[in-house]
Coordinates of C-alpha atoms in Angstrom, one line a residue:
Chain A
M255 CA 0.0 0.0 0.0
Q256 CA 2.8 2.3 1.0
K257 CA 4.6 1.4 -2.1
K258 CA 1.6 2.2 -4.3
A259 CA 1.2 5.6 -2.7
A260 CA 4.8 6.4 -3.3
K261 CA 4.5 5.2 -6.9
L262 CA 1.4 7.5 -7.4
V263 CA 3.3 10.5 -6.1
K264 CA 6.1 9.6 -8.5
L265 CA 3.6 9.3 -11.4
F266 CA 2.1 12.7 -10.4
T267 CA 5.5 14.4 -10.4
I268 CA 6.5 13.0 -13.7
F269 CA 3.3 13.9 -15.5
F270 CA 3.1 17.3 -13.8
R271 CA 6.5 18.0 -15.2
I272 CA 5.6 16.7 -18.6
G273 CA 2.4 18.9 -18.6
L274 CA 4.5 21.9 -17.6
F275 CA 7.2 21.6 -20.3
T276 CA 5.2 20.3 -23.3
F277 CA 5.0 23.1 -25.7
G278 CA 3.6 22.7 -29.2
G279 CA 1.3 19.7 -29.0
G280 CA 1.1 16.3 -27.6
F281 CA 3.7 14.6 -29.9
A282 CA 6.4 16.8 -28.4
M283 CA 5.9 15.0 -25.1
I284 CA 6.7 11.6 -26.5
P285 CA 10.5 11.8 -26.0
L286 CA 9.9 13.1 -22.5
I287 CA 7.6 10.2 -21.6
R288 CA 10.1 7.7 -23.2
R289 CA 13.0 9.1 -21.1
E290 CA 11.0 8.8 -17.9
F291 CA 9.2 5.5 -18.5
V292 CA 11.6 3.5 -20.6
D293 CA 15.0 4.8 -19.7
K294 CA 14.8 6.1 -16.2
Q295 CA 12.1 4.1 -14.4
G296 CA 12.1 1.0 -16.6
W297 CA 8.3 0.8 -16.2
I298 CA 7.7 -0.3 -19.8
D299 CA 9.8 -1.7 -22.6
E300 CA 10.5 0.1 -25.9
E301 CA 8.3 -2.1 -28.1
R302 CA 5.2 -1.7 -25.8
F303 CA 5.9 2.0 -25.6
I304 CA 5.7 2.5 -29.4
D305 CA 2.6 0.3 -29.6
A306 CA 0.9 2.3 -26.9
I307 CA 1.5 5.5 -28.8
S308 CA 0.0 4.3 -32.0
V309 CA -3.0 2.7 -30.2
T310 CA -3.8 5.8 -28.2
Q311 CA -4.2 7.8 -31.4
T312 CA -7.2 5.8 -32.3
V313 CA -9.1 7.5 -29.5
P314 CA -10.4 11.0 -29.7
G315 CA -8.9 13.7 -27.6
A316 CA -5.6 15.5 -27.0
V317 CA -2.6 13.2 -27.5
A318 CA -1.0 14.3 -24.2
I319 CA -4.1 13.5 -22.2
N320 CA -4.6 10.1 -23.9
L321 CA -1.1 9.0 -23.3
S322 CA -1.1 10.0 -19.6
I323 CA -4.4 8.1 -19.0
F324 CA -3.1 5.1 -20.9
F325 CA 0.2 4.9 -19.1
G326 CA -1.3 5.8 -15.7
Y327 CA -3.8 2.9 -16.1
R328 CA -1.3 0.3 -17.3
L329 CA 1.0 1.1 -14.3
L330 CA -1.3 1.7 -11.4
G331 CA -4.9 1.0 -12.5
L332 CA -7.7 3.5 -12.1
A333 CA -6.0 5.5 -9.5
G334 CA -3.0 5.8 -11.8
A335 CA -5.1 7.0 -14.7
F336 CA -6.8 9.7 -12.5
T337 CA -3.5 10.8 -11.1
A338 CA -1.7 11.0 -14.5
A339 CA -4.5 12.8 -16.2
F340 CA -4.9 15.3 -13.4
A341 CA -1.2 15.9 -13.2
V342 CA -0.7 16.5 -16.9
A343 CA -3.7 18.9 -17.2
L344 CA -3.0 20.9 -14.0
P345 CA -0.1 23.1 -15.2
S346 CA -1.9 24.4 -18.3
F347 CA -5.2 24.8 -16.4
L348 CA -3.5 27.0 -13.8
I349 CA -1.5 29.0 -16.5
I350 CA -4.6 29.6 -18.6
L351 CA -6.7 30.6 -15.6
G352 CA -4.1 33.3 -14.8
I353 CA -4.1 34.5 -18.4
A354 CA -7.9 34.6 -18.6
A355 CA -8.0 36.7 -15.5
F356 CA -5.3 39.0 -16.9
F357 CA -7.1 39.3 -20.2
N358 CA -10.4 40.3 -18.6
N359 CA -8.5 43.4 -17.4
F360 CA -6.3 44.1 -20.4
S361 CA -8.2 43.3 -23.6
G362 CA -8.8 46.5 -25.5
H363 CA -5.4 47.9 -24.5
P364 CA -4.0 49.2 -27.9
L365 CA -0.5 47.6 -27.4
I366 CA -2.0 44.1 -26.7
D367 CA -4.4 44.5 -29.6
N368 CA -1.6 45.2 -32.0
I369 CA 0.5 42.3 -30.7
F370 CA -2.4 40.0 -31.4
R371 CA -3.1 41.6 -34.7
G372 CA 0.4 40.6 -35.7
I373 CA 0.2 37.1 -34.2
R374 CA -3.1 36.1 -35.8
P375 CA -1.7 35.8 -39.4
A376 CA 1.1 33.7 -38.0
I377 CA -1.4 31.3 -36.5
V378 CA -3.0 30.9 -39.9
A379 CA 0.5 29.9 -41.1
L380 CA 1.0 27.4 -38.3
I381 CA -2.3 25.7 -39.0
L382 CA -1.8 25.6 -42.7
Y383 CA 1.7 24.2 -42.2
G384 CA 0.3 21.6 -39.8
G385 CA -2.2 20.5 -42.4
Y386 CA 0.5 20.3 -45.0
Q387 CA 2.6 18.1 -42.8
L388 CA -0.3 15.9 -41.9
S389 CA -1.1 15.5 -45.6
K390 CA 2.4 14.2 -46.3
S391 CA 1.6 11.2 -44.2
V392 CA -1.3 10.1 -46.6
K393 CA -0.9 8.0 -49.8
W394 CA -3.2 10.2 -51.9
T395 CA -5.6 8.6 -54.4
G396 CA -8.2 10.3 -56.5
S397 CA -11.0 9.3 -54.2
L398 CA -9.1 10.4 -51.0
V399 CA -8.5 13.8 -52.5
M400 CA -12.2 14.1 -53.4
T401 CA -13.2 13.1 -49.9
T402 CA -11.0 15.7 -48.4
V403 CA -12.1 18.5 -50.7
L404 CA -15.8 17.6 -50.1
A405 CA -15.3 17.6 -46.4
L406 CA -13.5 20.9 -46.5
M407 CA -16.3 22.5 -48.6
A408 CA -18.9 21.0 -46.3
V409 CA -17.3 22.6 -43.2
S410 CA -16.0 25.9 -44.7
L411 CA -18.8 26.8 -47.2
L412 CA -21.9 25.0 -46.1
N413 CA -21.2 25.4 -42.3
I414 CA -21.9 21.7 -41.7
S415 CA -20.8 20.7 -38.2
P416 CA -17.6 18.7 -38.1
V417 CA -19.3 16.4 -35.5
I418 CA -21.7 15.3 -38.3
I419 CA -18.9 14.6 -40.7
I420 CA -16.8 12.6 -38.2
F421 CA -19.9 10.7 -37.3
I422 CA -20.6 9.8 -40.9
V423 CA -17.0 8.6 -41.3
L424 CA -17.3 6.4 -38.2
L425 CA -20.5 5.0 -39.5
V426 CA -19.2 4.3 -43.0
S427 CA -16.0 2.7 -41.7
F428 CA -18.0 0.5 -39.3
I429 CA -20.3 -0.7 -42.0
S430 CA -17.4 -1.4 -44.4
H431 CA -15.7 -3.3 -41.6
L432 CA -18.8 -5.4 -41.1
L433 CA -19.1 -6.1 -44.8
R434 CA -15.5 -6.9 -45.1
A435 CA -15.6 -9.2 -42.1
G436 CA -18.6 -10.9 -43.7
R437 CA -16.8 -11.4 -47.0
I438 CA -13.7 -12.9 -45.3
V439 CA -15.9 -15.5 -43.5
L440 CA -17.6 -16.3 -46.9
D441 CA -14.2 -16.7 -48.6
E442 CA -13.0 -19.1 -45.9
D443 CA -16.2 -21.1 -46.2
R444 CA -15.8 -21.4 -49.9
Q445 CA -12.2 -22.6 -49.7
K446 CA -12.9 -25.2 -47.1
P447 CA -12.7 -28.6 -48.7
V448 CA -15.9 -30.4 -48.2
K449 CA -15.4 -34.0 -47.2
E450 CA -18.0 -36.6 -48.0
G451 CA -20.4 -37.4 -45.3
Q452 CA -19.5 -34.3 -43.3
D453 CA -22.3 -32.4 -41.7
V454 CA -22.5 -28.9 -43.1
Chain B
M176 CA -25.9 29.4 -13.5
F177 CA -26.5 25.7 -13.5
N178 CA -27.9 25.9 -17.1
I179 CA -24.7 27.5 -18.3
L180 CA -22.5 25.0 -16.6
F181 CA -24.6 22.2 -18.1
S182 CA -24.3 23.5 -21.6
L183 CA -20.5 24.1 -21.1
F184 CA -20.2 20.5 -20.0
I185 CA -22.2 19.2 -23.0
S186 CA -20.3 21.3 -25.5
F187 CA -16.8 20.4 -24.3
F188 CA -17.8 16.7 -23.8
K189 CA -18.8 16.8 -27.5
I190 CA -15.5 18.3 -28.4
G191 CA -13.6 15.7 -26.5
L192 CA -15.7 12.9 -27.9
F193 CA -15.3 13.8 -31.6
G194 CA -11.8 15.3 -31.3
F195 CA -9.9 12.7 -33.2
G196 CA -6.4 13.5 -34.0
G197 CA -6.1 16.2 -31.3
G198 CA -4.5 19.6 -31.9
Y199 CA -5.4 21.5 -35.0
A200 CA -8.0 19.0 -36.1
M201 CA -10.0 19.9 -32.9
I202 CA -10.0 23.7 -33.7
S203 CA -13.0 23.3 -36.1
L204 CA -15.0 21.4 -33.5
I205 CA -14.3 24.0 -30.8
Q206 CA -15.1 26.9 -33.0
N207 CA -18.3 25.3 -34.1
E208 CA -19.5 25.0 -30.4
L209 CA -18.4 28.6 -29.7
K210 CA -20.3 29.9 -32.7
L211 CA -23.4 27.9 -31.6
H212 CA -23.5 29.4 -28.2
G213 CA -21.9 32.8 -29.0
W214 CA -19.5 32.4 -26.1
L215 CA -16.5 33.9 -27.8
S216 CA -15.8 36.0 -30.9
L217 CA -13.7 34.3 -33.6
E218 CA -11.0 36.9 -33.0
E219 CA -10.9 36.0 -29.3
F220 CA -10.7 32.3 -30.1
V221 CA -7.7 32.9 -32.4
N222 CA -6.0 34.8 -29.6
I223 CA -6.6 31.6 -27.5
I224 CA -5.0 29.4 -30.1
A225 CA -2.0 31.8 -30.1
I226 CA -1.9 31.6 -26.3
A227 CA -2.2 27.8 -26.4
E228 CA 0.7 27.7 -28.8
M229 CA 2.9 29.7 -26.4
T230 CA 1.9 27.9 -23.2
P231 CA 2.2 24.2 -22.4
G232 CA -0.8 22.0 -22.8
P233 CA -3.2 20.9 -25.5
I234 CA -5.4 23.4 -27.3
A235 CA -8.5 21.5 -26.2
I236 CA -7.7 21.9 -22.5
N237 CA -6.5 25.5 -23.0
S238 CA -9.8 26.5 -24.7
G239 CA -11.9 24.7 -22.2
T240 CA -10.2 26.5 -19.3
Y241 CA -10.4 29.9 -21.0
V242 CA -13.9 29.7 -22.4
G243 CA -15.2 28.2 -19.1
F244 CA -13.7 31.1 -17.1
K245 CA -15.0 33.7 -19.5
V246 CA -18.5 32.3 -19.5
S247 CA -18.9 31.3 -15.8
G248 CA -15.8 32.0 -13.8
L249 CA -13.7 29.4 -11.9
A250 CA -16.6 26.9 -11.8
G251 CA -17.0 27.2 -15.5
S252 CA -13.3 26.6 -16.2
I253 CA -13.3 23.5 -14.0
V254 CA -16.4 22.1 -15.6
A255 CA -15.3 22.7 -19.2
T256 CA -11.8 21.4 -18.6
I257 CA -13.1 18.2 -17.0
A258 CA -15.8 17.8 -19.7
V259 CA -13.2 17.8 -22.5
V260 CA -11.2 15.1 -20.8
V261 CA -14.0 12.7 -19.7
P262 CA -14.6 11.1 -23.1
S263 CA -10.9 10.4 -23.6
F264 CA -10.8 9.1 -20.0
I265 CA -13.5 6.5 -20.6
L266 CA -12.3 5.5 -24.1
V267 CA -8.7 5.2 -23.2
L268 CA -9.5 3.2 -20.1
L269 CA -11.5 0.7 -22.2
L270 CA -8.6 0.6 -24.7
A271 CA -6.0 0.1 -22.0
H272 CA -8.2 -2.6 -20.5
F273 CA -8.8 -4.6 -23.7
Y274 CA -5.4 -3.6 -25.0
D275 CA -4.2 -7.1 -25.8
R276 CA -7.3 -7.9 -27.7
V277 CA -7.5 -4.6 -29.7
R278 CA -3.8 -4.5 -30.6
G279 CA -3.2 -4.6 -34.3
S280 CA -6.9 -4.9 -35.0
D281 CA -7.8 -4.6 -38.6
Y282 CA -10.8 -2.4 -37.9
I283 CA -8.8 0.3 -36.1
I284 CA -6.3 0.5 -38.9
R285 CA -9.1 1.0 -41.4
L286 CA -10.8 3.5 -39.2
L287 CA -7.7 5.7 -39.1
L288 CA -7.3 5.3 -42.8
Y289 CA -10.8 6.7 -43.4
L290 CA -10.4 9.4 -40.8
R291 CA -7.1 10.9 -41.8
P292 CA -8.3 12.8 -45.0
I293 CA -11.2 14.1 -43.0
L294 CA -8.9 15.3 -40.2
I295 CA -6.8 17.1 -42.8
A296 CA -9.9 18.7 -44.2
L297 CA -10.8 19.9 -40.7
V298 CA -7.3 21.4 -40.2
F299 CA -7.6 23.3 -43.5
A300 CA -11.1 24.4 -42.6
A301 CA -9.7 25.8 -39.4
A302 CA -7.1 27.6 -41.3
I303 CA -9.7 29.2 -43.6
S304 CA -11.9 30.3 -40.8
V305 CA -9.0 31.8 -38.8
A306 CA -7.8 33.5 -42.0
R307 CA -11.2 35.1 -42.5
T308 CA -10.7 37.4 -39.4
S309 CA -6.9 37.5 -39.5
I310 CA -5.9 38.1 -43.1
I311 CA -7.5 41.5 -43.4
D312 CA -4.9 43.7 -45.2
F313 CA -1.6 43.8 -47.0
K314 CA 0.4 43.8 -43.7
S315 CA -1.3 40.6 -42.5
I316 CA -0.6 38.9 -45.8
M317 CA 3.1 39.8 -45.4
I318 CA 3.2 38.3 -41.9
L319 CA 1.4 35.1 -43.1
L320 CA 3.9 34.6 -46.0
A321 CA 6.9 35.4 -43.8
A322 CA 5.7 32.9 -41.2
L323 CA 5.1 30.2 -43.8
F324 CA 8.6 30.8 -45.2
L325 CA 10.2 30.5 -41.8
L326 CA 8.3 27.3 -41.0
H327 CA 9.2 25.7 -44.2
R328 CA 12.7 26.8 -44.7
T329 CA 14.2 27.2 -41.2
R330 CA 14.1 25.3 -38.0
I331 CA 12.9 28.3 -35.9
H332 CA 10.6 27.1 -33.1
P333 CA 6.9 28.0 -33.7
V334 CA 6.9 29.8 -30.3
M335 CA 9.6 32.1 -31.6
I336 CA 7.7 32.7 -34.8
I337 CA 4.7 33.8 -32.8
I338 CA 6.8 36.2 -30.7
L339 CA 8.3 37.6 -33.9
A340 CA 4.8 38.1 -35.4
G341 CA 3.7 39.8 -32.2
V342 CA 6.7 42.2 -32.3
S343 CA 6.1 43.0 -36.0
G344 CA 2.4 43.6 -35.1
V345 CA 3.5 46.3 -32.7
F346 CA 5.6 48.0 -35.4
L347 CA 3.3 47.6 -38.3
Y348 CA 0.0 48.6 -36.6
G349 CA 1.3 50.8 -33.8

């Protein structure tokens, strides 16, 4: 029991530190987690670590949060998952709370307004570049390009909610999964040599 | 008060539940909810994205905390932040629990395959909507092009690019 409590404290410290120093998105925290979990503490081996990273991406939500919940749970169960998620979110929660309070007093100040007027176009650049980099990871075919353009038009021009679009994709992929699973079963049936006198 | 907290919870729960891919792909989702409730102007939301880029932590958490505080103070920020994490929490727990059975599953690989082009579309949709309020004159076009150039051709950290853009904003618009 004592040992588990000590481990929870350790987990909290590690993820608080990761939450505090992870700038620029969840993927930036992967080397940090690897150093702590694989190299320093030896809590998980390299292969399982890489597996875990690809598998947590299949779940919606911020990468940093998902990774912390996953590793917290694998190490120390439900208590570990709570601790890790709380610890990784706490630094940014406190920082943003401070900024939100500050902004309530200072928005409308000409200097701050001009700073943000300069920053906003750079944000467009960051997002565009992020999209460009993401698109390099796809093997594009005609139908994939079509799907992307249609989805873009639906959101940008027709104001269709992204929730609806993602929901449709989930539905389509689930149906195609069912159909495919069915076909594989049929193929196997067909290939099975039928012996005489065997019950079918 | 209770009503506002409730709709904050529902909105950010939805963002967490459908926010595949995290990061930039979630911007369109967040913005959609903000527009629906009129909680924040688009300009203000872009400021939050900027702040999220300069401070540690995911955009989803950062926007939850900020929007929650703006709409309903400390209680709002706690509710929205928790709400955006809850779906991940439940789903990741399920995943971690059934990990050995789900691992390498054909279905998950196919799901990601279908989802990726859509996520890319959502990222570009976010860029377009941010551009609508940010790219307003010749000066902003110059900043955009300069930032794209720096991102593509140099290894300057994005935080540094944001700081440079802020400084040039003071000089260009001051």
